[in-house]
Short mmCIF file of C-alpha atoms in Angstrom, two decimals:
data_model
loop_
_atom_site.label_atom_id
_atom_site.label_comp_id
_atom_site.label_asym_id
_atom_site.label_seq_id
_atom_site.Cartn_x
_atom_site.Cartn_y
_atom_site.Cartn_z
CA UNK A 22 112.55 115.49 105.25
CA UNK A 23 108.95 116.11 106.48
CA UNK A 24 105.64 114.47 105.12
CA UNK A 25 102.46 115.35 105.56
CA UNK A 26 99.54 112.62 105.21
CA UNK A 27 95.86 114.34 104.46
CA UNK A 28 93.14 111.29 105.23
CA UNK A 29 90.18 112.24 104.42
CA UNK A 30 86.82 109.67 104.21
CA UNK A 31 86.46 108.27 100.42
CA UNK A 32 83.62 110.41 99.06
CA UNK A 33 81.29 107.17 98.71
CA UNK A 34 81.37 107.33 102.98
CA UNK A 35 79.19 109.34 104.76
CA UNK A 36 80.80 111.46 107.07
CA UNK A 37 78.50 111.65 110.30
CA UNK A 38 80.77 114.36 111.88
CA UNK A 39 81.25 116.43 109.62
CA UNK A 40 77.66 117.01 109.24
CA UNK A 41 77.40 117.56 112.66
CA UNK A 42 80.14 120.35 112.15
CA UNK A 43 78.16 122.17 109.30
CA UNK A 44 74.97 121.96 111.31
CA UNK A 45 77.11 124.02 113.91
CA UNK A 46 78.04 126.33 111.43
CA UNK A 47 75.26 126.78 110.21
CA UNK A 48 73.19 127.36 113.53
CA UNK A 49 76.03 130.18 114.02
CA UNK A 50 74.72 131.72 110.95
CA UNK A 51 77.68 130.27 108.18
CA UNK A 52 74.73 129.49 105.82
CA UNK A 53 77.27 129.48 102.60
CA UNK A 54 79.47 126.50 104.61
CA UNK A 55 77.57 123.95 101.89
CA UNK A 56 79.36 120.97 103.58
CA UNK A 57 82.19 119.92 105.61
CA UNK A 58 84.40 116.72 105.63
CA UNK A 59 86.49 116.03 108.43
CA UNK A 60 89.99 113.83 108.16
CA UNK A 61 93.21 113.00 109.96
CA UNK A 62 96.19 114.64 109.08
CA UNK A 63 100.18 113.49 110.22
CA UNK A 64 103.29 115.22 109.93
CA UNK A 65 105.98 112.57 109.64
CA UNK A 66 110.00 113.35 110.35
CA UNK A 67 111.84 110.75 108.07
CA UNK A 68 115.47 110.39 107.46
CA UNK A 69 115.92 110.68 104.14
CA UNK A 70 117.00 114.03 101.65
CA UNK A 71 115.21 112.58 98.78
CA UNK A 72 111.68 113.85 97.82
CA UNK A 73 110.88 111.06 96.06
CA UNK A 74 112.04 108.52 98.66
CA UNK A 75 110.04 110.19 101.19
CA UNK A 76 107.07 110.94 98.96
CA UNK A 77 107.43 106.79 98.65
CA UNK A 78 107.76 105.51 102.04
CA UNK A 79 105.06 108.22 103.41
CA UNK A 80 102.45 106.54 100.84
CA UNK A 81 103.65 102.73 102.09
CA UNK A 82 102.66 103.86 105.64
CA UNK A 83 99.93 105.38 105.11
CA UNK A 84 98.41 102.64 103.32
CA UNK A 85 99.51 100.40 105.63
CA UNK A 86 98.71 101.79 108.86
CA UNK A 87 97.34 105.78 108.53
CA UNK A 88 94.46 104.79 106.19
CA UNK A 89 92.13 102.04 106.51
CA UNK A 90 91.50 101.75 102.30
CA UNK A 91 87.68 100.68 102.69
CA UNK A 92 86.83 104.20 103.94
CA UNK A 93 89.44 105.93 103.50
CA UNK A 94 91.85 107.65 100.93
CA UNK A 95 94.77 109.82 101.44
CA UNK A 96 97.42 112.57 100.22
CA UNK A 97 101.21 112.94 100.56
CA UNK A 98 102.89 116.24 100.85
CA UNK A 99 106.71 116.17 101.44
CA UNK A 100 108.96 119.04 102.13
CA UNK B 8 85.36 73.09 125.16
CA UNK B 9 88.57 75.45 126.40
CA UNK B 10 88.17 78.75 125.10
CA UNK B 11 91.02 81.57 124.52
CA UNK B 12 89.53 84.90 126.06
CA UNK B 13 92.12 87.38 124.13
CA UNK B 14 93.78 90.37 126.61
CA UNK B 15 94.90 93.48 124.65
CA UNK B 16 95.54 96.74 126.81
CA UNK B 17 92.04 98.27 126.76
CA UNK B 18 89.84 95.56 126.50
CA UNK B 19 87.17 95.88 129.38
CA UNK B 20 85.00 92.70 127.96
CA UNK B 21 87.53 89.96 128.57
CA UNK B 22 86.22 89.32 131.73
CA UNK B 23 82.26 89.19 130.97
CA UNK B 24 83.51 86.37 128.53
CA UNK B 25 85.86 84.76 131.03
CA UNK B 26 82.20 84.73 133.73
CA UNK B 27 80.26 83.64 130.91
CA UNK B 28 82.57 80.59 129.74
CA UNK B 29 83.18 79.46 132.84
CA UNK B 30 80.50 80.25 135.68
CA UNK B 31 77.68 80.25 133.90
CA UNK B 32 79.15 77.53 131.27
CA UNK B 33 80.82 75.52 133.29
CA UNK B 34 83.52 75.14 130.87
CA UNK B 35 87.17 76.04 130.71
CA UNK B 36 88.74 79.18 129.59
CA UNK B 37 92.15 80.96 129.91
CA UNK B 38 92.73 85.07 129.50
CA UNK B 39 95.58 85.26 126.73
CA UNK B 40 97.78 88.19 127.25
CA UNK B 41 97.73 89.65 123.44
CA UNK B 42 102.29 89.65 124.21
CA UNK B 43 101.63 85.42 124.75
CA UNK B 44 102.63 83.97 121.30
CA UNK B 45 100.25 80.36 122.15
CA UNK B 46 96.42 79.83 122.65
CA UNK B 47 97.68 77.24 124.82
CA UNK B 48 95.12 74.53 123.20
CA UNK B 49 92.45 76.41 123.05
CA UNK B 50 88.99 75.19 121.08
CA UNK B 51 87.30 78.64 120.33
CA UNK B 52 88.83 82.09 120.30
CA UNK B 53 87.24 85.03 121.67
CA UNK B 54 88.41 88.60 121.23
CA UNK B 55 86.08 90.47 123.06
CA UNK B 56 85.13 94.12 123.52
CA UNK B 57 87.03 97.54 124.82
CA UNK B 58 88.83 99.69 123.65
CA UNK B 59 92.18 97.85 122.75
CA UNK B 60 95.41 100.09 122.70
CA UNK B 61 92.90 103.18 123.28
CA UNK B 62 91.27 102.49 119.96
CA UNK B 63 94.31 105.16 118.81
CA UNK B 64 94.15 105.89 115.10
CA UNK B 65 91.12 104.09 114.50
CA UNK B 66 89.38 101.48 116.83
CA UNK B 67 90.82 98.08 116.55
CA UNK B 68 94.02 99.36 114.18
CA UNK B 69 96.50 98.58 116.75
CA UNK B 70 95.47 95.43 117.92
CA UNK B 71 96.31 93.84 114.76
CA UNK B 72 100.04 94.26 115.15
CA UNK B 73 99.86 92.60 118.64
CA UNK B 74 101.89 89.27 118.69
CA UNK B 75 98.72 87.19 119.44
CA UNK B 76 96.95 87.74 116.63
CA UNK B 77 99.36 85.74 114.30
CA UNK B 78 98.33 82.63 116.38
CA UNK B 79 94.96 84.33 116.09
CA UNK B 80 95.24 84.25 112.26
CA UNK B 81 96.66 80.77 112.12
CA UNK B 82 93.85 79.28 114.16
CA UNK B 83 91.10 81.11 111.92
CA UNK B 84 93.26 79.72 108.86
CA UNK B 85 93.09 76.37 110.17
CA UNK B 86 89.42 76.84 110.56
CA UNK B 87 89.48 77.22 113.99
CA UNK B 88 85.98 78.99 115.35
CA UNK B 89 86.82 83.13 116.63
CA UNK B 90 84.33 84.88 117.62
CA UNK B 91 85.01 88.58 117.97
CA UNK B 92 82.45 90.69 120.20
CA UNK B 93 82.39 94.45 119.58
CA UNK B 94 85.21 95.89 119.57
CA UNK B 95 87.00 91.98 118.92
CA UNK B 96 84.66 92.69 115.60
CA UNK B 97 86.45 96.32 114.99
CA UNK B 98 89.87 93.89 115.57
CA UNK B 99 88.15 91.82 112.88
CA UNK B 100 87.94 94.25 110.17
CA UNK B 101 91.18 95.98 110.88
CA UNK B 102 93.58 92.48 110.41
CA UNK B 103 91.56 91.69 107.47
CA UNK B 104 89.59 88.28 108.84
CA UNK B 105 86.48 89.82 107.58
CA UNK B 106 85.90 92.46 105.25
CA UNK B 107 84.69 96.28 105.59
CA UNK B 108 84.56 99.12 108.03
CA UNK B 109 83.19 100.92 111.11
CA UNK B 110 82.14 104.29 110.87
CA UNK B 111 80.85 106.36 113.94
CA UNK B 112 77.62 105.87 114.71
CA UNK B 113 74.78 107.61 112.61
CA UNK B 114 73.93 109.86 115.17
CA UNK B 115 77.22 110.13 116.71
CA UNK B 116 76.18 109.01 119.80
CA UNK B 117 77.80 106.36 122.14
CA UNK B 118 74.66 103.70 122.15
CA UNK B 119 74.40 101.15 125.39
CA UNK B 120 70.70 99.78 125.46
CA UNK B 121 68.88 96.37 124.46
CA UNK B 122 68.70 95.91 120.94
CA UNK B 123 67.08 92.47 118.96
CA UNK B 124 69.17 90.96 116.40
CA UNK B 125 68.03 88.26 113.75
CA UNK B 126 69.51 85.50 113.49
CA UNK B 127 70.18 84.92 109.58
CA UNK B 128 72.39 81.78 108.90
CA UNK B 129 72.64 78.91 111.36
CA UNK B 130 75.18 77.21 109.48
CA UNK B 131 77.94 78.67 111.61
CA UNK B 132 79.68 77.60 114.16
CA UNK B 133 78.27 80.19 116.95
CA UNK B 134 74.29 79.98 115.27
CA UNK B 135 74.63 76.26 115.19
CA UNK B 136 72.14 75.84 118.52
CA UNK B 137 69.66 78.88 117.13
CA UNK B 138 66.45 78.87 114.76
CA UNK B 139 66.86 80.48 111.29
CA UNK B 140 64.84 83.89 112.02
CA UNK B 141 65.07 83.68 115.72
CA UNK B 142 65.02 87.09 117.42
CA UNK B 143 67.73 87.87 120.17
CA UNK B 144 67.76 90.75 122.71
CA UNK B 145 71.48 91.41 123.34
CA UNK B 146 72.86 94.60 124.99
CA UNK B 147 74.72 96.67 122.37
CA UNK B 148 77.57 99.22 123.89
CA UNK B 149 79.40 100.90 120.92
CA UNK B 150 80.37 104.75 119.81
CA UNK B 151 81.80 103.19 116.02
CA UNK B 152 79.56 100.07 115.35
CA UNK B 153 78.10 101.65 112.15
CA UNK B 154 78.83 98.67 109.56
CA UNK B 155 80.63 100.07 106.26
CA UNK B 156 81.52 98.25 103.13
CA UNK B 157 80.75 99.13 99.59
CA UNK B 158 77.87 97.94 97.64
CA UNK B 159 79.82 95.11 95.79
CA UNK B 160 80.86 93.90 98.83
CA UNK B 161 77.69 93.79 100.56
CA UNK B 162 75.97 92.16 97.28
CA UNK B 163 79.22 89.78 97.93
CA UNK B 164 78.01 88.81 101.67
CA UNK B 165 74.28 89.06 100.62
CA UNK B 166 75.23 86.10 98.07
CA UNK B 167 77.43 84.19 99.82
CA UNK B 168 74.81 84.27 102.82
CA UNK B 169 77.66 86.01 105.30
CA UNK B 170 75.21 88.29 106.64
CA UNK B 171 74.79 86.37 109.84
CA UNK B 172 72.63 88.85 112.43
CA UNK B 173 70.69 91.88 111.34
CA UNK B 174 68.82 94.56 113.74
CA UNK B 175 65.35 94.07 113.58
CA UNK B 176 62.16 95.17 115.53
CA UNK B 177 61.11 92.66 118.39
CA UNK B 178 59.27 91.17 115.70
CA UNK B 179 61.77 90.20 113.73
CA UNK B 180 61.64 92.92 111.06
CA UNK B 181 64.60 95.03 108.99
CA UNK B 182 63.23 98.53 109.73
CA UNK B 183 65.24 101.88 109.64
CA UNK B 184 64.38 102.93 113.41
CA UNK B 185 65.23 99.10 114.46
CA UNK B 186 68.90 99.77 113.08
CA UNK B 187 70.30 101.87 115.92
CA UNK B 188 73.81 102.99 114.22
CA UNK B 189 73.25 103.46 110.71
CA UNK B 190 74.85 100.15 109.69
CA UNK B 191 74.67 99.04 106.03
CA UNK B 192 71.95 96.65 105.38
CA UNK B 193 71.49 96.63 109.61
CA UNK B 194 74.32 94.16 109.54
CA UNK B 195 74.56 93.57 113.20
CA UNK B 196 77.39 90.60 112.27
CA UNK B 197 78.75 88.82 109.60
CA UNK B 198 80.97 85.46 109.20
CA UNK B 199 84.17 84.67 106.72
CA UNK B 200 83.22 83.01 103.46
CA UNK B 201 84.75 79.51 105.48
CA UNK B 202 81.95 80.98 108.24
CA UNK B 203 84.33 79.89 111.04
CA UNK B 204 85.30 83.63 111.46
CA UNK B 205 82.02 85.39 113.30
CA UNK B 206 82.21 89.41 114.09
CA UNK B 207 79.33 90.85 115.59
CA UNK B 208 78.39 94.14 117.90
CA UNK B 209 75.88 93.46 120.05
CA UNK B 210 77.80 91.38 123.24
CA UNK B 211 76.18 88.25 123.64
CA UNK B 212 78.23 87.44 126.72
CA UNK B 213 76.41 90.07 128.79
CA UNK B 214 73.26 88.08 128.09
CA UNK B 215 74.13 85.12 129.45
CA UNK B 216 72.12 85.48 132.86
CA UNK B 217 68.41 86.79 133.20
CA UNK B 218 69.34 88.71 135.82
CA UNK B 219 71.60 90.79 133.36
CA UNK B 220 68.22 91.75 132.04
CA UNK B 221 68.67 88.85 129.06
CA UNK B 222 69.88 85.21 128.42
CA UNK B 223 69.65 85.19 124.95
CA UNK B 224 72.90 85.48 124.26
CA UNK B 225 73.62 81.86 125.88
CA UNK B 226 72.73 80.32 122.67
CA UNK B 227 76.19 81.65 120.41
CA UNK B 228 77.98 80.01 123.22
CA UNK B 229 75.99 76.45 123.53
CA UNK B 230 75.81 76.79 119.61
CA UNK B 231 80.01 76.61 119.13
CA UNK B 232 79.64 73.50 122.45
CA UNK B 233 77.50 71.90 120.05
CA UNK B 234 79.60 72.06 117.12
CA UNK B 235 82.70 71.29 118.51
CA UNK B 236 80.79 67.86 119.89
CA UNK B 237 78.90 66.53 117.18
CA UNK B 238 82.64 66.68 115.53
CA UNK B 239 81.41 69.54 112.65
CA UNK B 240 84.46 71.93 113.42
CA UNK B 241 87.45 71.39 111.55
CA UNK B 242 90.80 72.76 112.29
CA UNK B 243 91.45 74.43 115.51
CA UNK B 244 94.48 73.38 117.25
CA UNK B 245 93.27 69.95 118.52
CA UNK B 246 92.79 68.87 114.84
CA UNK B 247 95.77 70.39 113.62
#
């Protein structure tokens, strides 16, 4: 099965980039772009046929290694 | 004093630590290979700045998985004095010796210029030699030194007085323009509640010669000479 991991900053964490990115959009004249947020995202290939198994181990890696938890949260898609 | 300069693939400050120890110190120091699995009787770690494994995933995330650090934990454990310099601080935060984050610098820029940090607490073993207040200009060279943690933490490090250097003015005053990166509270470096642990940006080992433009930074080294003689350090291998 395939996961996908969505990190994203924790919305307590300023997010100096994506700023940056809606300042661009905005000087290129995307004035209803309100905000932006940039993340990480990770497709992983795991060998397992069982959603829940890989929903399971995704969410072990990713808060063991994918996400740091004091700025960061995260979502698990499997497929 | 024999001090353990740390090696990881990327790091780019072992070296300035290695001069500092031992030409300009005069004392002894080995470069541990981050594979080596002994600090070979080391007194003092260092893990010093770069970008170890590429900084992949998120600077310092790798480096915690590298065999060393184990040994590395141990020592700190045992209350054995690590200092971690820059990117050794990112290292830090990552293997959970002291708490919080880096973010990317407020203004996203990659910042390499003179900087003056306070010194808060002196009742550590790398502020041991320095005055309560003093003000230090050390080079800073960082793109992610932007301190992070969230407010209950910081009240946590306010209270427990691990808030060891903040960037101030020349003067020696917290000021919004004097913190170049945006970090929380200007925490330039902080210690472990035991305050043997010591993370900090700003690379005092490239201050160690006036001719480098500063010798300020001489002071965290002669500080952690001076505790290891008058006997204040406990742990470290030699105890253990």
């Amino acid at each position: 099965m395939r996961a996908r991991v969505f990190v994203t900053l924790k919305p307590s964490v300023f997010d100096p980039q994506g700023r940056t990115i809606a300042d661009a959009l905005h000087s290129l004249g995307y004035s209803s772009v309100e905000d932006v947020r940039q993340g990480k995202y990770f497709e992983l290939d795991l060998a397992t046929t069982e959603a829940a198994q890989a929903r399971a181990l995704a969410s072990e890696v990713a808060d063991k290694l994918l996400a740091n938890p004091v700025i960061e949260s995260y979502r698990v898609e499997v497929e | 004093m024999k001090i353990a300069v740390i090696v990881f693939p990327g790091s780019n400050c072992d070296h300035d630590a290695y001069h500092a120890a031992t030409d300009v110190l005069g004392e002894s120091a080995d470069l541990v290979w981050h594979k080596d699995a002994d600090l070979k009787g080391a007194d003092v770690v260092v893990l010093p700045g770069g970008f170890a494994h590429g900084d992949y995933l998120r600077t310092g995330a790798m480096a915690r998985f590298s065999p060393i650090m184990r040994e590395v934990q141990a020592f700190a454990s045992r209350g054995g004095p690590v200092l971690g310099i820059c990117n050794g601080f990112q290292v830090m935060l990552e293997a959970g010796l002291l708490p919080g984050a880096m973010l990317r610098n407020r203004d996203l820029k990659f910042l390499c210029e003179h900087v003056h940090i306070r010194v808060e607490q002196i009742d550590t073993p790398f502020t041991a030699a320095c005055r309560r207040g003093q003000v230090l200009t050390i080079p800073i060279a960082h793109g992610e030194g932007n301190y992070f943690a969230e407010p209950d933490v910081i009240a946590r490090l306010e209270k427990n007085r691990q808030i060891v250097f903040r960037y101030t003015t020349a003067g020696g005053e917290v000021t919004e323009a004097a913190n170049p990166n945006g970090s929380a509270a200007s925490i330039a470096g902080i210690c472990n509640e035991a305050r043997n642990v010591v993370g900090l940006m700003p690379h005092p080992e490239r201050a160690c010669e006036s001719i480098l433009g500063s010798a300020d930074g001489l002071v965290i080294f002669q500080s952690v000479m001076q505790s290891l003689k008058s006997g204040a350090l406990v742990g470290g291998t030699r105890q253990a």
